[in-house]
């Protein structure tokens, strides 16, 4: 693949297919459908992206990479966790849940940005007006979202314009990352 979005979408497709086949071969009835599975993982990614780091560094910016069980979104249940662990997408240590790689978290969160940019949510939900200039952890996610629109200049421009409503600096960075498409 020529970008991270395609790489991680393909990666998730392979992991889902491999685990689904393994469970079908074992006649295991716990097979989540692909889209609800991705939706639940996207909700988990959003929950992680919205939380501040807990490493004690007051200057730290970005997203958390681990959630305790009390913080899990409602759609996360034992069946989904077991399937995702067996598929090598999630890790569970005690009650701490995390993605096996932070880029999986960021790719899944990019799906949320793409959906939101279709007019479903304002960009200020991700870059609040009172601190739009601070790094929030959504910057790499926005890059991956733009990569998801590769080959669709109108989609990239729509995403960039949507981000610009809340954070013109990130919008400019994404515009450059996307190859400076004509505005």
Short mmCIF file of N, CA and C in Angstrom, two decimals, residues 26-178:
data_model
loop_
_atom_site.label_atom_id
_atom_site.label_comp_id
_atom_site.label_asym_id
_atom_site.label_seq_id
_atom_site.Cartn_x
_atom_site.Cartn_y
_atom_site.Cartn_z
N UNK A 26 -13.42 -24.05 13.96
CA UNK A 26 -13.64 -24.64 15.29
C UNK A 26 -15.12 -24.69 15.64
N UNK A 27 -15.98 -24.22 14.73
CA UNK A 27 -17.42 -24.14 14.97
C UNK A 27 -17.73 -23.28 16.19
N UNK A 28 -16.95 -22.21 16.34
CA UNK A 28 -17.16 -21.26 17.44
C UNK A 28 -18.27 -20.29 17.02
N UNK A 29 -19.32 -20.16 17.81
CA UNK A 29 -20.44 -19.30 17.43
C UNK A 29 -20.20 -17.81 17.66
N UNK A 30 -19.10 -17.45 18.31
CA UNK A 30 -18.83 -16.05 18.66
C UNK A 30 -18.07 -15.36 17.54
N UNK A 31 -18.83 -14.99 16.48
CA UNK A 31 -18.24 -14.34 15.31
C UNK A 31 -18.89 -12.97 15.10
N UNK A 32 -18.23 -11.91 15.51
CA UNK A 32 -18.82 -10.60 15.25
C UNK A 32 -18.80 -10.30 13.75
N UNK A 33 -19.82 -9.63 13.28
CA UNK A 33 -19.81 -9.18 11.89
C UNK A 33 -18.77 -8.09 11.74
N UNK A 34 -18.21 -7.98 10.54
CA UNK A 34 -17.08 -7.08 10.31
C UNK A 34 -17.40 -5.62 10.64
N UNK A 35 -18.47 -5.06 10.11
CA UNK A 35 -18.76 -3.63 10.32
C UNK A 35 -19.07 -3.30 11.78
N UNK A 36 -19.91 -4.07 12.49
CA UNK A 36 -20.10 -3.77 13.92
C UNK A 36 -18.80 -3.90 14.72
N UNK A 37 -17.95 -4.85 14.33
CA UNK A 37 -16.65 -5.03 14.98
C UNK A 37 -15.80 -3.78 14.78
N UNK A 38 -15.72 -3.29 13.52
CA UNK A 38 -14.94 -2.08 13.25
C UNK A 38 -15.54 -0.86 13.95
N UNK A 39 -16.86 -0.79 14.03
CA UNK A 39 -17.51 0.32 14.72
C UNK A 39 -17.15 0.32 16.20
N UNK A 40 -17.19 -0.83 16.84
CA UNK A 40 -16.83 -0.92 18.26
C UNK A 40 -15.36 -0.55 18.47
N UNK A 41 -14.48 -1.00 17.57
CA UNK A 41 -13.07 -0.64 17.68
C UNK A 41 -12.86 0.85 17.46
N UNK A 42 -13.65 1.45 16.57
CA UNK A 42 -13.59 2.89 16.33
C UNK A 42 -14.03 3.65 17.57
N UNK A 43 -15.06 3.17 18.24
CA UNK A 43 -15.51 3.80 19.49
C UNK A 43 -14.42 3.71 20.56
N UNK A 44 -13.75 2.58 20.62
CA UNK A 44 -12.65 2.42 21.57
C UNK A 44 -11.51 3.39 21.21
N UNK A 45 -11.19 3.50 19.93
CA UNK A 45 -10.14 4.42 19.49
C UNK A 45 -10.50 5.86 19.86
N UNK A 46 -11.76 6.24 19.67
CA UNK A 46 -12.17 7.60 20.04
C UNK A 46 -12.02 7.82 21.54
N UNK A 47 -12.44 6.86 22.33
CA UNK A 47 -12.32 7.00 23.79
C UNK A 47 -10.86 7.21 24.18
N UNK A 48 -9.96 6.47 23.56
CA UNK A 48 -8.54 6.63 23.86
C UNK A 48 -8.01 7.98 23.38
N UNK A 49 -8.40 8.39 22.19
CA UNK A 49 -7.92 9.65 21.64
C UNK A 49 -8.37 10.84 22.48
N UNK A 50 -9.51 10.72 23.11
CA UNK A 50 -10.06 11.86 23.87
C UNK A 50 -9.46 12.01 25.27
N UNK A 51 -8.75 11.01 25.73
CA UNK A 51 -8.19 11.07 27.08
C UNK A 51 -6.76 11.59 27.05
N UNK A 52 -6.44 12.42 28.03
CA UNK A 52 -5.08 12.96 28.14
C UNK A 52 -4.15 11.87 28.65
N UNK A 53 -2.86 11.96 28.30
CA UNK A 53 -1.89 11.00 28.81
C UNK A 53 -1.86 11.04 30.34
N UNK A 54 -1.48 9.93 30.94
CA UNK A 54 -1.43 9.84 32.40
C UNK A 54 -0.01 9.62 32.90
N UNK A 55 0.98 10.00 32.09
CA UNK A 55 2.36 9.72 32.48
C UNK A 55 2.93 10.73 33.46
N UNK A 56 2.11 11.68 33.92
CA UNK A 56 2.56 12.65 34.90
C UNK A 56 3.26 13.85 34.29
N UNK A 57 3.47 13.85 33.00
CA UNK A 57 4.12 14.97 32.33
C UNK A 57 3.06 15.99 31.98
N UNK A 58 3.06 17.12 32.70
CA UNK A 58 2.03 18.13 32.47
C UNK A 58 2.08 18.71 31.08
N UNK A 59 3.25 18.67 30.43
CA UNK A 59 3.38 19.21 29.08
C UNK A 59 3.06 18.17 28.02
N UNK A 60 2.68 16.97 28.43
CA UNK A 60 2.42 15.91 27.46
C UNK A 60 1.18 16.23 26.63
N UNK A 61 1.29 15.94 25.36
CA UNK A 61 0.14 16.13 24.47
C UNK A 61 -0.09 14.81 23.75
N UNK A 62 -1.28 14.64 23.29
CA UNK A 62 -1.58 13.42 22.55
C UNK A 62 -2.65 12.63 23.24
N UNK A 63 -2.73 11.38 22.88
CA UNK A 63 -3.80 10.53 23.35
C UNK A 63 -3.26 9.45 24.27
N UNK A 64 -4.15 8.88 25.04
CA UNK A 64 -3.78 7.72 25.86
C UNK A 64 -3.76 6.49 24.97
N UNK A 65 -3.09 5.48 25.44
CA UNK A 65 -3.04 4.23 24.69
C UNK A 65 -3.63 3.06 25.48
N UNK A 66 -4.09 3.31 26.70
CA UNK A 66 -4.65 2.25 27.53
C UNK A 66 -5.91 2.75 28.25
N UNK A 67 -6.93 1.91 28.30
CA UNK A 67 -8.15 2.22 29.05
C UNK A 67 -8.36 1.16 30.12
N UNK A 68 -8.76 1.61 31.31
CA UNK A 68 -9.17 0.66 32.34
C UNK A 68 -10.59 0.22 32.04
N UNK A 69 -11.01 -0.87 32.62
CA UNK A 69 -12.34 -1.43 32.32
C UNK A 69 -13.45 -0.42 32.60
N UNK A 70 -13.30 0.39 33.62
CA UNK A 70 -14.33 1.39 33.95
C UNK A 70 -14.50 2.42 32.83
N UNK A 71 -13.48 2.59 31.98
CA UNK A 71 -13.52 3.58 30.92
C UNK A 71 -13.94 3.01 29.56
N UNK A 72 -14.13 1.69 29.47
CA UNK A 72 -14.46 1.08 28.19
C UNK A 72 -15.79 1.61 27.67
N UNK A 73 -15.89 1.88 26.36
CA UNK A 73 -17.18 2.27 25.77
C UNK A 73 -18.20 1.13 25.91
N UNK A 74 -19.46 1.47 25.86
CA UNK A 74 -20.54 0.51 26.07
C UNK A 74 -20.49 -0.67 25.10
N UNK A 75 -20.04 -0.47 23.86
CA UNK A 75 -20.05 -1.53 22.86
C UNK A 75 -18.94 -2.57 23.03
N UNK A 76 -18.08 -2.36 23.99
CA UNK A 76 -16.96 -3.28 24.21
C UNK A 76 -17.39 -4.35 25.21
N UNK A 77 -17.47 -5.60 24.74
CA UNK A 77 -17.86 -6.70 25.63
C UNK A 77 -16.83 -7.83 25.52
N UNK A 78 -17.02 -8.85 26.33
CA UNK A 78 -16.07 -9.96 26.38
C UNK A 78 -15.90 -10.65 25.03
N UNK A 79 -16.99 -10.86 24.31
CA UNK A 79 -16.93 -11.52 23.01
C UNK A 79 -16.07 -10.72 22.04
N UNK A 80 -16.30 -9.41 21.99
CA UNK A 80 -15.53 -8.55 21.09
C UNK A 80 -14.05 -8.53 21.50
N UNK A 81 -13.79 -8.44 22.79
CA UNK A 81 -12.40 -8.43 23.27
C UNK A 81 -11.71 -9.74 22.94
N UNK A 82 -12.37 -10.86 23.21
CA UNK A 82 -11.77 -12.17 22.92
C UNK A 82 -11.46 -12.31 21.43
N UNK A 83 -12.41 -11.94 20.59
CA UNK A 83 -12.20 -12.03 19.14
C UNK A 83 -11.04 -11.12 18.74
N UNK A 84 -11.01 -9.89 19.25
CA UNK A 84 -9.98 -8.91 18.89
C UNK A 84 -8.61 -9.30 19.41
N UNK A 85 -8.57 -9.91 20.59
CA UNK A 85 -7.29 -10.40 21.11
C UNK A 85 -6.78 -11.54 20.24
N UNK A 86 -7.64 -12.48 19.92
CA UNK A 86 -7.24 -13.61 19.09
C UNK A 86 -6.83 -13.16 17.69
N UNK A 87 -7.41 -12.06 17.23
CA UNK A 87 -7.07 -11.51 15.91
C UNK A 87 -5.81 -10.62 15.98
N UNK A 88 -5.24 -10.46 17.16
CA UNK A 88 -4.03 -9.64 17.37
C UNK A 88 -4.27 -8.15 17.16
N UNK A 89 -5.48 -7.68 17.48
CA UNK A 89 -5.81 -6.26 17.36
C UNK A 89 -5.78 -5.59 18.73
N UNK A 90 -6.24 -6.27 19.76
CA UNK A 90 -6.27 -5.71 21.12
C UNK A 90 -5.44 -6.56 22.06
N UNK A 91 -4.95 -5.91 23.12
CA UNK A 91 -4.27 -6.58 24.22
C UNK A 91 -5.04 -6.26 25.50
N UNK A 92 -5.17 -7.24 26.37
CA UNK A 92 -5.81 -7.04 27.66
C UNK A 92 -4.83 -7.50 28.73
N UNK A 93 -4.44 -6.56 29.59
CA UNK A 93 -3.55 -6.88 30.71
C UNK A 93 -4.27 -6.48 31.98
N UNK A 94 -4.73 -7.46 32.73
CA UNK A 94 -5.57 -7.17 33.88
C UNK A 94 -6.86 -6.57 33.37
N UNK A 95 -7.14 -5.34 33.77
CA UNK A 95 -8.33 -4.66 33.24
C UNK A 95 -7.94 -3.54 32.27
N UNK A 96 -6.67 -3.50 31.89
CA UNK A 96 -6.19 -2.47 30.95
C UNK A 96 -6.28 -2.99 29.52
N UNK A 97 -7.00 -2.23 28.69
CA UNK A 97 -7.23 -2.60 27.30
C UNK A 97 -6.50 -1.61 26.40
N UNK A 98 -5.84 -2.14 25.37
CA UNK A 98 -5.11 -1.29 24.43
C UNK A 98 -5.04 -1.97 23.07
N UNK A 99 -4.77 -1.18 22.05
CA UNK A 99 -4.53 -1.72 20.72
C UNK A 99 -3.11 -2.30 20.69
N UNK A 100 -2.89 -3.29 19.84
CA UNK A 100 -1.56 -3.88 19.74
C UNK A 100 -0.56 -2.91 19.13
N UNK A 101 -1.03 -1.91 18.43
CA UNK A 101 -0.16 -0.88 17.87
C UNK A 101 -0.93 0.44 17.87
N UNK A 102 -0.26 1.52 18.25
CA UNK A 102 -0.94 2.81 18.33
C UNK A 102 -1.46 3.26 16.97
N UNK A 103 -0.79 2.89 15.88
CA UNK A 103 -1.29 3.28 14.56
C UNK A 103 -2.63 2.62 14.24
N UNK A 104 -2.91 1.46 14.80
CA UNK A 104 -4.25 0.86 14.64
C UNK A 104 -5.27 1.78 15.29
N UNK A 105 -4.96 2.25 16.49
CA UNK A 105 -5.84 3.19 17.20
C UNK A 105 -6.04 4.44 16.36
N UNK A 106 -4.96 4.99 15.82
CA UNK A 106 -5.06 6.23 15.05
C UNK A 106 -5.79 6.01 13.73
N UNK A 107 -5.57 4.87 13.08
CA UNK A 107 -6.31 4.59 11.84
C UNK A 107 -7.81 4.51 12.12
N UNK A 108 -8.19 3.78 13.16
CA UNK A 108 -9.61 3.64 13.48
C UNK A 108 -10.22 4.98 13.86
N UNK A 109 -9.46 5.80 14.57
CA UNK A 109 -9.95 7.15 14.91
C UNK A 109 -10.09 8.00 13.65
N UNK A 110 -9.26 7.74 12.64
CA UNK A 110 -9.38 8.52 11.39
C UNK A 110 -10.71 8.24 10.70
N UNK A 111 -11.24 7.04 10.85
CA UNK A 111 -12.57 6.73 10.30
C UNK A 111 -13.62 7.65 10.93
N UNK A 112 -13.45 7.92 12.21
CA UNK A 112 -14.35 8.82 12.92
C UNK A 112 -14.26 10.24 12.36
N UNK A 113 -13.03 10.73 12.13
CA UNK A 113 -12.87 12.08 11.56
C UNK A 113 -13.51 12.17 10.19
N UNK A 114 -13.32 11.15 9.36
CA UNK A 114 -13.93 11.18 8.03
C UNK A 114 -15.44 11.23 8.11
N UNK A 115 -16.00 10.46 9.01
CA UNK A 115 -17.44 10.46 9.20
C UNK A 115 -17.91 11.82 9.71
N UNK A 116 -17.21 12.36 10.69
CA UNK A 116 -17.58 13.66 11.26
C UNK A 116 -17.49 14.78 10.22
N UNK A 117 -16.50 14.70 9.34
CA UNK A 117 -16.29 15.76 8.34
C UNK A 117 -17.40 15.80 7.29
N UNK A 118 -18.25 14.79 7.27
CA UNK A 118 -19.38 14.76 6.34
C UNK A 118 -20.55 15.58 6.86
N UNK A 119 -20.29 16.45 7.84
CA UNK A 119 -21.34 17.29 8.40
C UNK A 119 -22.01 16.69 9.61
N UNK A 120 -21.49 15.57 10.10
CA UNK A 120 -22.13 14.89 11.22
C UNK A 120 -21.74 15.49 12.57
N UNK A 121 -20.56 16.09 12.63
CA UNK A 121 -20.09 16.72 13.87
C UNK A 121 -19.19 17.88 13.50
N UNK A 122 -19.15 18.92 14.33
CA UNK A 122 -18.25 20.03 14.04
C UNK A 122 -16.80 19.66 14.38
N UNK A 123 -15.86 20.25 13.67
CA UNK A 123 -14.44 20.01 13.92
C UNK A 123 -14.05 20.46 15.33
N UNK A 124 -14.79 21.40 15.89
CA UNK A 124 -14.50 21.87 17.25
C UNK A 124 -14.69 20.76 18.29
N UNK A 125 -15.38 19.67 17.94
CA UNK A 125 -15.47 18.52 18.84
C UNK A 125 -14.10 17.88 19.04
N UNK A 126 -13.19 18.10 18.09
CA UNK A 126 -11.87 17.49 18.13
C UNK A 126 -10.78 18.50 18.48
N UNK A 127 -11.00 19.76 18.10
CA UNK A 127 -10.09 20.86 18.41
C UNK A 127 -10.92 21.98 19.05
N UNK A 128 -11.17 21.90 20.36
CA UNK A 128 -12.02 22.89 21.01
C UNK A 128 -11.48 24.31 20.86
N UNK A 129 -12.37 25.26 20.68
CA UNK A 129 -12.00 26.65 20.42
C UNK A 129 -11.12 27.24 21.52
N UNK A 130 -11.35 26.83 22.75
CA UNK A 130 -10.59 27.43 23.85
C UNK A 130 -9.13 26.98 23.90
N UNK A 131 -8.76 25.98 23.09
CA UNK A 131 -7.36 25.53 23.05
C UNK A 131 -6.99 24.93 21.69
N UNK A 132 -7.55 25.49 20.62
CA UNK A 132 -7.36 24.93 19.28
C UNK A 132 -5.89 24.85 18.89
N UNK A 133 -5.04 25.70 19.41
CA UNK A 133 -3.62 25.77 19.02
C UNK A 133 -2.76 24.70 19.69
N UNK A 134 -3.29 24.03 20.70
CA UNK A 134 -2.53 23.00 21.41
C UNK A 134 -2.62 21.66 20.68
N UNK A 135 -1.51 20.90 20.71
CA UNK A 135 -1.54 19.55 20.16
C UNK A 135 -2.54 18.73 20.97
N UNK A 136 -3.35 17.95 20.27
CA UNK A 136 -4.42 17.23 20.94
C UNK A 136 -4.35 15.72 20.76
N UNK A 137 -3.48 15.26 19.88
CA UNK A 137 -3.45 13.84 19.57
C UNK A 137 -4.23 13.49 18.31
N UNK A 138 -4.98 14.45 17.78
CA UNK A 138 -5.76 14.22 16.57
C UNK A 138 -4.98 14.57 15.30
N UNK A 139 -3.77 15.10 15.43
CA UNK A 139 -3.00 15.54 14.27
C UNK A 139 -2.62 14.38 13.36
N UNK A 140 -2.04 13.32 13.90
CA UNK A 140 -1.68 12.15 13.08
C UNK A 140 -2.94 11.48 12.56
N UNK A 141 -3.98 11.48 13.37
CA UNK A 141 -5.26 10.91 12.95
C UNK A 141 -5.77 11.65 11.71
N UNK A 142 -5.64 12.98 11.71
CA UNK A 142 -6.07 13.78 10.55
C UNK A 142 -5.23 13.47 9.32
N UNK A 143 -3.93 13.24 9.49
CA UNK A 143 -3.09 12.85 8.36
C UNK A 143 -3.56 11.54 7.75
N UNK A 144 -3.85 10.58 8.62
CA UNK A 144 -4.31 9.27 8.14
C UNK A 144 -5.67 9.40 7.46
N UNK A 145 -6.53 10.27 7.99
CA UNK A 145 -7.84 10.50 7.36
C UNK A 145 -7.64 11.05 5.96
N UNK A 146 -6.70 11.99 5.79
CA UNK A 146 -6.42 12.54 4.46
C UNK A 146 -5.87 11.45 3.53
N UNK A 147 -5.05 10.55 4.07
CA UNK A 147 -4.53 9.44 3.27
C UNK A 147 -5.66 8.51 2.82
N UNK A 148 -6.69 8.39 3.64
CA UNK A 148 -7.84 7.56 3.27
C UNK A 148 -8.56 8.12 2.06
N UNK A 149 -8.41 9.43 1.84
CA UNK A 149 -9.05 10.10 0.69
C UNK A 149 -8.12 10.17 -0.52
N UNK A 150 -6.98 9.49 -0.47
CA UNK A 150 -6.03 9.55 -1.59
C UNK A 150 -6.75 9.19 -2.89
N UNK A 151 -6.53 10.02 -3.90
CA UNK A 151 -7.19 9.82 -5.18
C UNK A 151 -8.54 10.52 -5.27
N UNK A 152 -9.00 11.08 -4.17
CA UNK A 152 -10.27 11.80 -4.11
C UNK A 152 -9.98 13.22 -3.64
N UNK A 153 -9.56 14.08 -4.58
CA UNK A 153 -9.18 15.46 -4.23
C UNK A 153 -10.32 16.20 -3.56
N UNK A 154 -11.54 15.99 -4.03
CA UNK A 154 -12.69 16.68 -3.43
C UNK A 154 -12.86 16.24 -1.97
N UNK A 155 -12.67 14.95 -1.70
CA UNK A 155 -12.77 14.45 -0.34
C UNK A 155 -11.69 15.02 0.55
N UNK A 156 -10.47 15.12 0.02
CA UNK A 156 -9.38 15.71 0.80
C UNK A 156 -9.66 17.18 1.10
N UNK A 157 -10.12 17.92 0.10
CA UNK A 157 -10.42 19.35 0.30
C UNK A 157 -11.55 19.52 1.31
N UNK A 158 -12.56 18.68 1.24
CA UNK A 158 -13.68 18.74 2.20
C UNK A 158 -13.15 18.51 3.62
N UNK A 159 -12.28 17.51 3.79
CA UNK A 159 -11.70 17.22 5.09
C UNK A 159 -10.86 18.40 5.58
N UNK A 160 -10.01 18.94 4.71
CA UNK A 160 -9.14 20.06 5.08
C UNK A 160 -9.98 21.28 5.46
N UNK A 161 -11.01 21.59 4.68
CA UNK A 161 -11.88 22.74 4.99
C UNK A 161 -12.59 22.54 6.32
N UNK A 162 -13.03 21.32 6.58
CA UNK A 162 -13.70 21.02 7.83
C UNK A 162 -12.75 21.23 9.01
N UNK A 163 -11.51 20.72 8.90
CA UNK A 163 -10.52 20.90 9.96
C UNK A 163 -10.21 22.39 10.15
N UNK A 164 -10.10 23.14 9.04
CA UNK A 164 -9.77 24.56 9.10
C UNK A 164 -10.77 25.37 9.91
N UNK A 165 -12.02 24.91 9.98
CA UNK A 165 -13.03 25.60 10.79
C UNK A 165 -12.61 25.68 12.26
N UNK A 166 -11.86 24.68 12.72
CA UNK A 166 -11.48 24.62 14.13
C UNK A 166 -9.98 24.81 14.35
N UNK A 167 -9.16 24.38 13.40
CA UNK A 167 -7.72 24.45 13.60
C UNK A 167 -7.02 24.69 12.27
N UNK A 168 -6.82 25.97 11.91
CA UNK A 168 -6.21 26.27 10.62
C UNK A 168 -4.77 25.76 10.49
N UNK A 169 -4.04 25.67 11.60
CA UNK A 169 -2.67 25.16 11.52
C UNK A 169 -2.64 23.69 11.13
N UNK A 170 -3.48 22.88 11.74
CA UNK A 170 -3.55 21.46 11.39
C UNK A 170 -4.07 21.31 9.96
N UNK A 171 -5.04 22.13 9.58
CA UNK A 171 -5.56 22.07 8.20
C UNK A 171 -4.44 22.33 7.20
N UNK A 172 -3.59 23.31 7.49
CA UNK A 172 -2.47 23.62 6.59
C UNK A 172 -1.48 22.44 6.54
N UNK A 173 -1.21 21.84 7.69
CA UNK A 173 -0.31 20.68 7.72
C UNK A 173 -0.89 19.52 6.91
N UNK A 174 -2.18 19.29 7.04
CA UNK A 174 -2.84 18.20 6.31
C UNK A 174 -2.84 18.51 4.82
N UNK A 175 -3.07 19.75 4.46
CA UNK A 175 -3.03 20.17 3.06
C UNK A 175 -1.65 19.85 2.47
N UNK A 176 -0.58 20.20 3.20
CA UNK A 176 0.78 19.89 2.72
C UNK A 176 0.99 18.37 2.66
N UNK A 177 0.54 17.67 3.69
CA UNK A 177 0.69 16.21 3.74
C UNK A 177 -0.02 15.56 2.55
N UNK A 178 -1.14 16.14 2.15
CA UNK A 178 -1.93 15.59 1.03
C UNK A 178 -1.34 15.98 -0.32
#
